[in-house]
Amino acid sequence: MQHSKADFAKEQFSQGYNCAQAVLSSAADDFGLPVELAYRLAAPFGGGMGRMGETCGAVTGAFMALGLKYGNTLPTDKDAKERAYQATVEFACRFHQRQGSILCRELLGVDIGDPQGLQQARQQDLFTARCPLVVYHAAQLLQEMLAEQS
């Protein structure tokens, strides 16, 4: 059975990388991005951006990969900028349809930006019960979109 990039992302998360690192690293080889650089770049985005419970790190990891595919390198390249924004919105909409939200605190049902919420998430094993599936589905959706928009 073929090992998918979504499986890779889920494994990365299970090994201790955060959700953003797991998703971005799953797509790193698609863009020639060294995996170590993907880990460093995505490090602040875990737990809904610095464990603030905001936009899910799996989502922001995918956004970074979409930036690698569509992002502009020249300030005057308005078409590339627009393509990157459109891909970001498309990913967010599709992820929201499948998962119910793009916000970490809504996906987990607790606000990990609050110390009590973080403790509750740990007590309920949300990081091992819920997050690996979110990471898997984000990486899977990312690969679907990259394949569709090639």
GROMACS .gro file of C-alpha atoms in nm:
model
  150
    1MET     CA    1   0.000   0.000   0.000
    2GLN     CA    2   0.132   0.342  -0.097
    3HIS     CA    3   0.227   0.574   0.185
    4SER     CA    4   0.043   0.902   0.125
    5LYS     CA    5   0.156   1.252   0.209
    6ALA     CA    6  -0.140   1.270   0.447
    7ASP     CA    7  -0.009   0.961   0.628
    8PHE     CA    8   0.335   1.126   0.640
    9ALA     CA    9   0.184   1.441   0.794
   10LYS     CA   10  -0.004   1.240   1.055
   11GLU     CA   11   0.317   1.050   1.142
   12GLN     CA   12   0.513   1.376   1.170
   13PHE     CA   13   0.254   1.510   1.412
   14SER     CA   14   0.258   1.187   1.614
   15GLN     CA   15   0.638   1.215   1.640
   16GLY     CA   16   0.608   1.555   1.807
   17TYR     CA   17   0.606   1.810   1.526
   18ASN     CA   18   0.323   2.059   1.552
   19CYS     CA   19   0.026   2.059   1.316
   20ALA     CA   20   0.165   2.331   1.088
   21GLN     CA   21   0.506   2.163   1.068
   22ALA     CA   22   0.344   1.829   0.987
   23VAL     CA   23   0.134   1.963   0.700
   24LEU     CA   24   0.399   2.190   0.547
   25SER     CA   25   0.666   1.919   0.568
   26SER     CA   26   0.434   1.676   0.388
   27ALA     CA   27   0.445   1.903   0.083
   28ALA     CA   28   0.805   2.022   0.114
   29ASP     CA   29   0.946   1.790  -0.152
   30ASP     CA   30   0.683   1.914  -0.400
   31PHE     CA   31   0.865   2.249  -0.397
   32GLY     CA   32   1.224   2.152  -0.326
   33LEU     CA   33   1.193   2.294   0.025
   34PRO     CA   34   1.433   2.124   0.266
   35VAL     CA   35   1.222   1.956   0.533
   36GLU     CA   36   1.431   2.113   0.810
   37LEU     CA   37   1.346   2.456   0.672
   38ALA     CA   38   0.977   2.360   0.659
   39TYR     CA   39   0.993   2.263   1.026
   40ARG     CA   40   1.154   2.593   1.123
   41LEU     CA   41   0.923   2.805   0.909
   42ALA     CA   42   0.607   2.643   1.045
   43ALA     CA   43   0.722   2.617   1.408
   44PRO     CA   44   0.539   2.930   1.534
   45PHE     CA   45   0.205   2.832   1.378
   46GLY     CA   46   0.115   2.526   1.588
   47GLY     CA   47  -0.181   2.533   1.824
   48GLY     CA   48  -0.360   2.797   1.623
   49MET     CA   49  -0.058   3.025   1.584
   50GLY     CA   50   0.163   3.011   1.889
   51ARG     CA   51  -0.091   2.807   2.085
   52MET     CA   52  -0.338   3.099   2.076
   53GLY     CA   53  -0.624   2.881   1.949
   54GLU     CA   54  -0.669   3.091   1.636
   55THR     CA   55  -0.640   2.954   1.280
   56CYS     CA   56  -0.553   2.583   1.303
   57GLY     CA   57  -0.186   2.513   1.240
   58ALA     CA   58  -0.274   2.237   0.994
   59VAL     CA   59  -0.455   2.504   0.792
   60THR     CA   60  -0.173   2.759   0.813
   61GLY     CA   61   0.075   2.487   0.714
   62ALA     CA   62  -0.134   2.427   0.403
   63PHE     CA   63  -0.151   2.802   0.339
   64MET     CA   64   0.229   2.816   0.341
   65ALA     CA   65   0.245   2.532   0.087
   66LEU     CA   66  -0.008   2.713  -0.133
   67GLY     CA   67   0.216   3.019  -0.110
   68LEU     CA   68   0.506   2.810  -0.234
   69LYS     CA   69   0.295   2.706  -0.533
   70TYR     CA   70   0.122   3.032  -0.619
   71GLY     CA   71   0.289   3.315  -0.428
   72ASN     CA   72   0.432   3.618  -0.601
   73THR     CA   73   0.802   3.694  -0.596
   74LEU     CA   74   0.770   4.035  -0.757
   75PRO     CA   75   0.561   4.309  -0.596
   76THR     CA   76   0.409   4.389  -0.935
   77ASP     CA   77   0.290   4.032  -1.003
   78LYS     CA   78  -0.072   4.096  -0.911
   79ASP     CA   79  -0.192   3.781  -1.091
   80ALA     CA   80   0.024   3.554  -0.876
   81LYS     CA   81  -0.083   3.738  -0.562
   82GLU     CA   82  -0.447   3.694  -0.658
   83ARG     CA   83  -0.397   3.322  -0.735
   84ALA     CA   84  -0.239   3.272  -0.393
   85TYR     CA   85  -0.528   3.449  -0.222
   86GLN     CA   86  -0.786   3.253  -0.421
   87ALA     CA   87  -0.619   2.921  -0.338
   88THR     CA   88  -0.607   3.019   0.030
   89VAL     CA   89  -0.977   3.104   0.039
   90GLU     CA   90  -1.063   2.786  -0.151
   91PHE     CA   91  -0.866   2.572   0.093
   92ALA     CA   92  -1.025   2.747   0.393
   93CYS     CA   93  -1.376   2.700   0.254
   94ARG     CA   94  -1.326   2.334   0.172
   95PHE     CA   95  -1.157   2.261   0.504
   96HIS     CA   96  -1.438   2.438   0.689
   97GLN     CA   97  -1.698   2.234   0.499
   98ARG     CA   98  -1.525   1.909   0.593
   99GLN     CA   99  -1.416   1.988   0.950
  100GLY     CA  100  -1.670   2.248   1.066
  101SER     CA  101  -1.421   2.529   1.128
  102ILE     CA  102  -1.070   2.650   1.054
  103LEU     CA  103  -1.018   2.773   1.411
  104CYS     CA  104  -0.819   2.558   1.651
  105ARG     CA  105  -1.039   2.638   1.951
  106GLU     CA  106  -1.353   2.540   1.759
  107LEU     CA  107  -1.200   2.222   1.619
  108LEU     CA  108  -1.090   2.116   1.967
  109GLY     CA  109  -1.393   2.246   2.152
  110VAL     CA  110  -1.167   2.422   2.404
  111ASP     CA  111  -0.959   2.738   2.385
  112ILE     CA  112  -0.598   2.631   2.427
  113GLY     CA  113  -0.499   2.999   2.437
  114ASP     CA  114  -0.637   2.994   2.791
  115PRO     CA  115  -0.431   2.798   3.050
  116GLN     CA  116  -0.743   2.619   3.177
  117GLY     CA  117  -0.846   2.532   2.822
  118LEU     CA  118  -0.498   2.397   2.749
  119GLN     CA  119  -0.512   2.183   3.062
  120GLN     CA  120  -0.857   2.058   2.962
  121ALA     CA  121  -0.733   1.969   2.612
  122ARG     CA  122  -0.447   1.773   2.763
  123GLN     CA  123  -0.673   1.594   3.012
  124GLN     CA  124  -0.911   1.497   2.732
  125ASP     CA  125  -0.619   1.383   2.511
  126LEU     CA  126  -0.742   1.609   2.231
  127PHE     CA  127  -0.390   1.646   2.091
  128THR     CA  128  -0.371   1.269   2.038
  129ALA     CA  129  -0.738   1.197   1.969
  130ARG     CA  130  -0.849   1.491   1.750
  131CYS     CA  131  -0.544   1.666   1.609
  132PRO     CA  132  -0.389   1.377   1.412
  133LEU     CA  133  -0.709   1.343   1.209
  134VAL     CA  134  -0.724   1.716   1.145
  135VAL     CA  135  -0.361   1.710   1.029
  136TYR     CA  136  -0.431   1.410   0.805
  137HIS     CA  137  -0.734   1.572   0.645
  138ALA     CA  138  -0.557   1.905   0.593
  139ALA     CA  139  -0.263   1.736   0.419
  140GLN     CA  140  -0.502   1.527   0.211
  141LEU     CA  141  -0.700   1.834   0.102
  142LEU     CA  142  -0.378   2.019   0.024
  143GLN     CA  143  -0.263   1.739  -0.205
  144GLU     CA  144  -0.604   1.728  -0.374
  145MET     CA  145  -0.589   2.099  -0.444
  146LEU     CA  146  -0.228   2.089  -0.566
  147ALA     CA  147  -0.321   1.808  -0.805
  148GLU     CA  148  -0.634   1.988  -0.928
  149GLN     CA  149  -0.460   2.316  -0.991
  150SER     CA  150  -0.142   2.184  -1.149
   0.00000   0.00000   0.00000
